[in-house]
Amino acid sequence: MTVAAFSPRIARWLHDHDPSTPCLVLDLDVVTRRYHEQRAALPYATPYYAVKASPEPAVIALLVKLGACFDVASRAEIDLCLANGADPGSLSYGNTIKKSADIAYAHQRGVSTFVFDNVRELDKIAEAAPGAAVYCRLLSESAGARWRLGDNFGCSLEYAVELMTRAAQLGLRPYGLSFHVGSQQLEPARWEPNIAAAAEAFEKLRANDVELEMLNLGGGFPARYAEPVLPIIQFGKAIEQALDRWFPGARRPRIVTEPGRSISAEAGVLRTQVVSVREPFEGADRWVYLDAGRFGGLAETEGEAIQYRVETERGGPTQPVIMAGPTCDSIDVIYRDAAYALPQELEIGDRVDFLSAGAYTASYSSIGFNGFPPLPTHCIGGGS
Amino acid sequence: MTVAAFSPRIARWLHDHDPSTPCLVLDLDVVTRRYHEQRAALPYATPYYAVKASPEPAVIALLVKLGACFDVASRAEIDLCLANGADPGSLSYGNTIKKSADIAYAHQRGVSTFVFDNVRELDKIAEAAPGAAVYCRLLSESAGARWRLGDNFGCSLEYAVELMTRAAQLGLRPYGLSFHVGSQQLEPARWEPNIAAAAEAFEKLRANDVELEMLNLGGGFPARYAEPVLPIIQFGKAIEQALDRWFPGARRPRIVTEPGRSISAEAGVLRTQVVSVREPFEGADRWVYLDAGRFGGLAETEGEAIQYRVETERGGPTQPVIMAGPTCDSIDVIYRDAAYALPQELEIGDRVDFLSAGAYTASYSSIGFNGFPPLPTHCIGGGS
């Protein structure tokens, strides 16, 4: 069994401990490795780890030790980072949707960098966190991404210029711009059009006597799931060339990224067990029911968007299967159209491992849908 | 504000307590009312409340007091019912997907009725719960239902006959058959084809000297959301006519139902607050961001399947909106295509209430995605 392709340590641990399933096993050493790799591939950027990807306290504590900054989405994520030793100055409140009370709370705890994408949010920040550094999120296109970002967040270039000018007038620090190319973005070229748009906004603001200091390139750097992805270094190079083109020489602002899954996904293996099997009938595929499904950690299989590498203990010939979770809910189907095949000899009780499951899994699981508890996590590895 | 159409008590409670949002408020008196209504509309059936719809302990304790039986999906749901005073004999383990250890656990706690839909599950029950009463789930069509059940569960009529014959040979009690027409089923006529199929299976089994005792009509009885639904009495009558046709006179077996949302949905109001508003630009609708979304209790808005009645405190003209939750996830959109309109004057801080939200909400919420905690629940009402 070649379980845990990115961590022989997880394979050993699973073998030695044979934990109750379902569970997530995280190898902190892989987090360290991926963090260093990210730094090396984009040496010109300061990574703000997207806490939402894996808010496991040991992961946060490790990244604090490694000197990371943090992109936080809520009050609880702020508390988590501070409790694990992060400096409040290393936090960026990167959710465009924030209650005033939460902005004030962050401000009071020492967080001084906030995103916004519309005038109401900007005004809330000016009131609840006077003098804060603010950056405006630009609407961007997320074609090429496996988990597209749609139009929930971001504003037009023209509106960003207007709002940033207003930010300065409100006594805020007009800090910079951000965009996001979509999560699990497979194409390095997708950053450039957004960098070009940002450069245009920088220039227009300069004409208004507003000098921005920072450009946030968002996340989107891919993790290795079932399909091949380019090495992170190729993303780093493509982005650097784009920066050289649009922000030449001394014009280049401070560059920030928000990697999430590219740091923590490959550190995790989600181990499940076969609970039931329904043999093919009337032309249907074999159904394999596991003890974790869409409500037990595999939320990103919604629409089959994220396709994990799946491994079992069995060899031999395989056959097409539909994989489903353990609840009575018809939408608790993991993969139906994605053409997964599993060993014909796979039987009830067999382990089925989802690789690169360290991001967007445990924190997504339901509090108790159908009475199934949230996914437990085991952290292993020295971590430094 | 006509909040809480089905419970003036909730409206008063919300007014008096102005609770932190988001939260779910459940009026136990509505549960009582809906339970009695269900009994009156289908006097020939024994309702097994589908615990998954709302596993709130006060709801379970109330239903125990009212004499309900329970459809449970997991070990935790068994524990919940027993802890709230249910007799183990009143429990039916209605999830076709069960670990052997969980079957054994149920058996040891006194649960004696189990569903299955394939030979492996049947054999597991025979081994882990010898002598238990078993019923086989037939595959059924869920057209007409707002939350369709697909083909995850159930087997063909022929296979059910084979398996039930085998059940008798294995020393199990060949108890009956079940089917499910899909959750939030709007058409009373959808039960009859399944009742007819079940009658055929009963006859074939009789020819094999296997006399079944029970027919489980599943759930599917609708709750009142945004669209009108027929009164439960019309479902009761249509089903009774179908039973008279296919199981005439003394042939009628014990009839069981598994109502979930029709009991608890209308008992609940999910109160949220407007966190942010993005005005229309470039032809897009106004975005209204609430403090609960798909990961904070509104999971059944996936695909906009369940369309709640939504109320606010504002009057005046309305405008089309896209409603979204508070997380940074692009799929955290509540309604986009469903053509909801909210008051033009709606502002940040305003309350937005989702009516009939007592089922499939709190238990679905994520343990902490983006750092947002699960939905808290407040129970009010005497309950009897």
PDB file of C-alpha atoms in Angstrom, chain B residues 61-189:
ATOM      1  CA  ALA B  61     -37.902  14.029  25.053  1.00  0.00           C
ATOM      2  CA  LEU B  62     -41.187  15.630  24.007  1.00  0.00           C
ATOM      3  CA  LEU B  63     -41.853  13.036  21.323  1.00  0.00           C
ATOM      4  CA  VAL B  64     -41.120  10.238  23.787  1.00  0.00           C
ATOM      5  CA  LYS B  65     -43.755  11.745  26.060  1.00  0.00           C
ATOM      6  CA  LEU B  66     -46.194  11.893  23.143  1.00  0.00           C
ATOM      7  CA  GLY B  67     -45.665   8.195  22.505  1.00  0.00           C
ATOM      8  CA  ALA B  68     -43.708   8.455  19.256  1.00  0.00           C
ATOM      9  CA  CYS B  69     -41.390   5.791  17.912  1.00  0.00           C
ATOM     10  CA  PHE B  70     -38.041   6.736  16.363  1.00  0.00           C
ATOM     11  CA  ASP B  71     -36.167   6.171  13.133  1.00  0.00           C
ATOM     12  CA  VAL B  72     -32.449   6.326  14.009  1.00  0.00           C
ATOM     13  CA  ALA B  73     -29.447   6.537  11.687  1.00  0.00           C
ATOM     14  CA  SER B  74     -26.466   5.968  13.964  1.00  0.00           C
ATOM     15  CA  ARG B  75     -25.176   4.939  17.346  1.00  0.00           C
ATOM     16  CA  ALA B  76     -25.359   8.508  18.635  1.00  0.00           C
ATOM     17  CA  GLU B  77     -29.010   8.797  17.650  1.00  0.00           C
ATOM     18  CA  ILE B  78     -29.770   5.573  19.539  1.00  0.00           C
ATOM     19  CA  ASP B  79     -28.022   6.934  22.632  1.00  0.00           C
ATOM     20  CA  LEU B  80     -29.895  10.219  22.281  1.00  0.00           C
ATOM     21  CA  CYS B  81     -33.308   8.518  22.178  1.00  0.00           C
ATOM     22  CA  LEU B  82     -32.567   6.165  25.058  1.00  0.00           C
ATOM     23  CA  ALA B  83     -31.126   8.998  27.161  1.00  0.00           C
ATOM     24  CA  ASN B  84     -34.391  10.852  26.661  1.00  0.00           C
ATOM     25  CA  GLY B  85     -36.533   7.987  27.831  1.00  0.00           C
ATOM     26  CA  ALA B  86     -37.387   6.122  24.637  1.00  0.00           C
ATOM     27  CA  ASP B  87     -37.991   2.408  24.901  1.00  0.00           C
ATOM     28  CA  PRO B  88     -35.455   0.495  22.761  1.00  0.00           C
ATOM     29  CA  GLY B  89     -38.370  -1.392  21.247  1.00  0.00           C
ATOM     30  CA  SER B  90     -39.643   1.892  19.820  1.00  0.00           C
ATOM     31  CA  LEU B  91     -36.475   2.393  17.770  1.00  0.00           C
ATOM     32  CA  SER B  92     -35.952   1.348  14.176  1.00  0.00           C
ATOM     33  CA  TYR B  93     -32.391   1.436  12.858  1.00  0.00           C
ATOM     34  CA  GLY B  94     -33.332   2.915   9.504  1.00  0.00           C
ATOM     35  CA  ASN B  95     -29.938   3.607   7.907  1.00  0.00           C
ATOM     36  CA  THR B  96     -29.137   0.912   5.342  1.00  0.00           C
ATOM     37  CA  ILE B  97     -25.406   1.649   5.907  1.00  0.00           C
ATOM     38  CA  LYS B  98     -24.262   0.333   9.283  1.00  0.00           C
ATOM     39  CA  LYS B  99     -21.004  -0.930  10.740  1.00  0.00           C
ATOM     40  CA  SER B 100     -21.248  -4.401  12.276  1.00  0.00           C
ATOM     41  CA  ALA B 101     -20.055  -2.921  15.558  1.00  0.00           C
ATOM     42  CA  ASP B 102     -22.927  -0.438  15.474  1.00  0.00           C
ATOM     43  CA  ILE B 103     -25.476  -3.161  14.724  1.00  0.00           C
ATOM     44  CA  ALA B 104     -24.118  -5.137  17.683  1.00  0.00           C
ATOM     45  CA  TYR B 105     -24.228  -2.041  19.862  1.00  0.00           C
ATOM     46  CA  ALA B 106     -27.849  -1.382  18.907  1.00  0.00           C
ATOM     47  CA  HIS B 107     -28.780  -5.013  19.514  1.00  0.00           C
ATOM     48  CA  GLN B 108     -27.117  -4.953  22.912  1.00  0.00           C
ATOM     49  CA  ARG B 109     -29.044  -1.810  23.831  1.00  0.00           C
ATOM     50  CA  GLY B 110     -32.302  -3.553  22.952  1.00  0.00           C
ATOM     51  CA  VAL B 111     -32.985  -2.233  19.465  1.00  0.00           C
ATOM     52  CA  SER B 112     -34.609  -5.053  17.529  1.00  0.00           C
ATOM     53  CA  THR B 113     -35.663  -3.627  14.170  1.00  0.00           C
ATOM     54  CA  PHE B 114     -33.181  -3.043  11.346  1.00  0.00           C
ATOM     55  CA  VAL B 115     -33.388  -2.067   7.699  1.00  0.00           C
ATOM     56  CA  PHE B 116     -31.170  -3.433   4.900  1.00  0.00           C
ATOM     57  CA  ASP B 117     -31.037  -3.323   1.120  1.00  0.00           C
ATOM     58  CA  ASN B 118     -28.389  -5.831   0.148  1.00  0.00           C
ATOM     59  CA  VAL B 119     -27.139  -9.264   1.060  1.00  0.00           C
ATOM     60  CA  ARG B 120     -24.011  -8.124   2.870  1.00  0.00           C
ATOM     61  CA  GLU B 121     -25.968  -5.882   5.176  1.00  0.00           C
ATOM     62  CA  LEU B 122     -28.489  -8.622   5.801  1.00  0.00           C
ATOM     63  CA  ASP B 123     -25.727 -11.066   6.721  1.00  0.00           C
ATOM     64  CA  LYS B 124     -24.142  -8.493   9.031  1.00  0.00           C
ATOM     65  CA  ILE B 125     -27.456  -8.088  10.858  1.00  0.00           C
ATOM     66  CA  ALA B 126     -27.928 -11.855  11.132  1.00  0.00           C
ATOM     67  CA  GLU B 127     -24.523 -12.127  12.742  1.00  0.00           C
ATOM     68  CA  ALA B 128     -24.534  -9.038  14.962  1.00  0.00           C
ATOM     69  CA  ALA B 129     -28.217  -8.963  15.936  1.00  0.00           C
ATOM     70  CA  PRO B 130     -29.448 -12.564  15.778  1.00  0.00           C
ATOM     71  CA  GLY B 131     -33.211 -12.928  15.687  1.00  0.00           C
ATOM     72  CA  ALA B 132     -33.841  -9.257  14.913  1.00  0.00           C
ATOM     73  CA  ALA B 133     -36.822  -8.055  12.904  1.00  0.00           C
ATOM     74  CA  VAL B 134     -35.589  -6.892   9.504  1.00  0.00           C
ATOM     75  CA  TYR B 135     -37.177  -4.968   6.714  1.00  0.00           C
ATOM     76  CA  CYS B 136     -35.899  -4.451   3.211  1.00  0.00           C
ATOM     77  CA  ARG B 137     -35.835  -1.095   1.472  1.00  0.00           C
ATOM     78  CA  LEU B 138     -37.134  -1.005  -2.078  1.00  0.00           C
ATOM     79  CA  LEU B 139     -35.643   1.353  -4.602  1.00  0.00           C
ATOM     80  CA  SER B 140     -38.189   4.026  -5.393  1.00  0.00           C
ATOM     81  CA  GLU B 141     -38.618   6.935  -7.655  1.00  0.00           C
ATOM     82  CA  SER B 142     -38.540  10.356  -5.970  1.00  0.00           C
ATOM     83  CA  ALA B 143     -39.855  12.580  -8.741  1.00  0.00           C
ATOM     84  CA  GLY B 144     -42.025  15.332  -7.300  1.00  0.00           C
ATOM     85  CA  ALA B 145     -39.779  15.706  -4.260  1.00  0.00           C
ATOM     86  CA  ARG B 146     -37.780  18.840  -3.570  1.00  0.00           C
ATOM     87  CA  TRP B 147     -34.972  16.814  -1.994  1.00  0.00           C
ATOM     88  CA  ARG B 148     -34.765  13.772  -4.236  1.00  0.00           C
ATOM     89  CA  LEU B 149     -33.382  10.522  -2.962  1.00  0.00           C
ATOM     90  CA  GLY B 150     -31.608   9.183  -6.012  1.00  0.00           C
ATOM     91  CA  ASP B 151     -30.446   5.608  -6.058  1.00  0.00           C
ATOM     92  CA  ASN B 152     -28.171   5.492  -3.005  1.00  0.00           C
ATOM     93  CA  PHE B 153     -30.553   3.213  -1.180  1.00  0.00           C
ATOM     94  CA  GLY B 154     -32.965   0.438  -1.968  1.00  0.00           C
ATOM     95  CA  CYS B 155     -33.092  -2.675  -4.125  1.00  0.00           C
ATOM     96  CA  SER B 156     -35.343  -4.156  -6.774  1.00  0.00           C
ATOM     97  CA  LEU B 157     -38.556  -5.982  -5.941  1.00  0.00           C
ATOM     98  CA  GLU B 158     -37.134  -9.315  -7.109  1.00  0.00           C
ATOM     99  CA  TYR B 159     -33.998  -8.922  -5.019  1.00  0.00           C
ATOM    100  CA  ALA B 160     -36.071  -7.929  -1.981  1.00  0.00           C
ATOM    101  CA  VAL B 161     -38.058 -11.140  -2.314  1.00  0.00           C
ATOM    102  CA  GLU B 162     -34.851 -13.155  -2.517  1.00  0.00           C
ATOM    103  CA  LEU B 163     -33.320 -11.370   0.465  1.00  0.00           C
ATOM    104  CA  MET B 164     -36.394 -11.641   2.653  1.00  0.00           C
ATOM    105  CA  THR B 165     -36.548 -15.357   1.980  1.00  0.00           C
ATOM    106  CA  ARG B 166     -32.913 -15.525   2.981  1.00  0.00           C
ATOM    107  CA  ALA B 167     -33.628 -13.483   6.118  1.00  0.00           C
ATOM    108  CA  ALA B 168     -36.085 -16.135   7.288  1.00  0.00           C
ATOM    109  CA  GLN B 169     -33.498 -18.841   6.596  1.00  0.00           C
ATOM    110  CA  LEU B 170     -30.931 -16.910   8.652  1.00  0.00           C
ATOM    111  CA  GLY B 171     -33.213 -16.986  11.684  1.00  0.00           C
ATOM    112  CA  LEU B 172     -34.191 -13.355  11.405  1.00  0.00           C
ATOM    113  CA  ARG B 173     -37.778 -12.177  11.635  1.00  0.00           C
ATOM    114  CA  PRO B 174     -38.805 -11.212   8.088  1.00  0.00           C
ATOM    115  CA  TYR B 175     -40.635  -8.161   9.246  1.00  0.00           C
ATOM    116  CA  GLY B 176     -41.484  -6.018   6.252  1.00  0.00           C
ATOM    117  CA  LEU B 177     -40.607  -3.660   3.436  1.00  0.00           C
ATOM    118  CA  SER B 178     -39.942   0.045   3.161  1.00  0.00           C
ATOM    119  CA  PHE B 179     -39.552   2.691   0.521  1.00  0.00           C
ATOM    120  CA  HIS B 180     -39.029   6.442   0.469  1.00  0.00           C
ATOM    121  CA  VAL B 181     -40.616   8.823  -2.022  1.00  0.00           C
ATOM    122  CA  GLY B 182     -38.059  11.622  -1.432  1.00  0.00           C
ATOM    123  CA  SER B 183     -37.975  14.326   1.166  1.00  0.00           C
ATOM    124  CA  GLN B 184     -40.392  17.292   0.890  1.00  0.00           C
ATOM    125  CA  GLN B 185     -42.570  15.327  -1.507  1.00  0.00           C
ATOM    126  CA  LEU B 186     -45.305  17.594  -2.861  1.00  0.00           C
ATOM    127  CA  GLU B 187     -47.501  15.012  -4.593  1.00  0.00           C
ATOM    128  CA  PRO B 188     -49.723  12.676  -2.536  1.00  0.00           C
ATOM    129  CA  ALA B 189     -50.041  10.324  -5.521  1.00  0.00           C
TER     130      ALA B 189
END
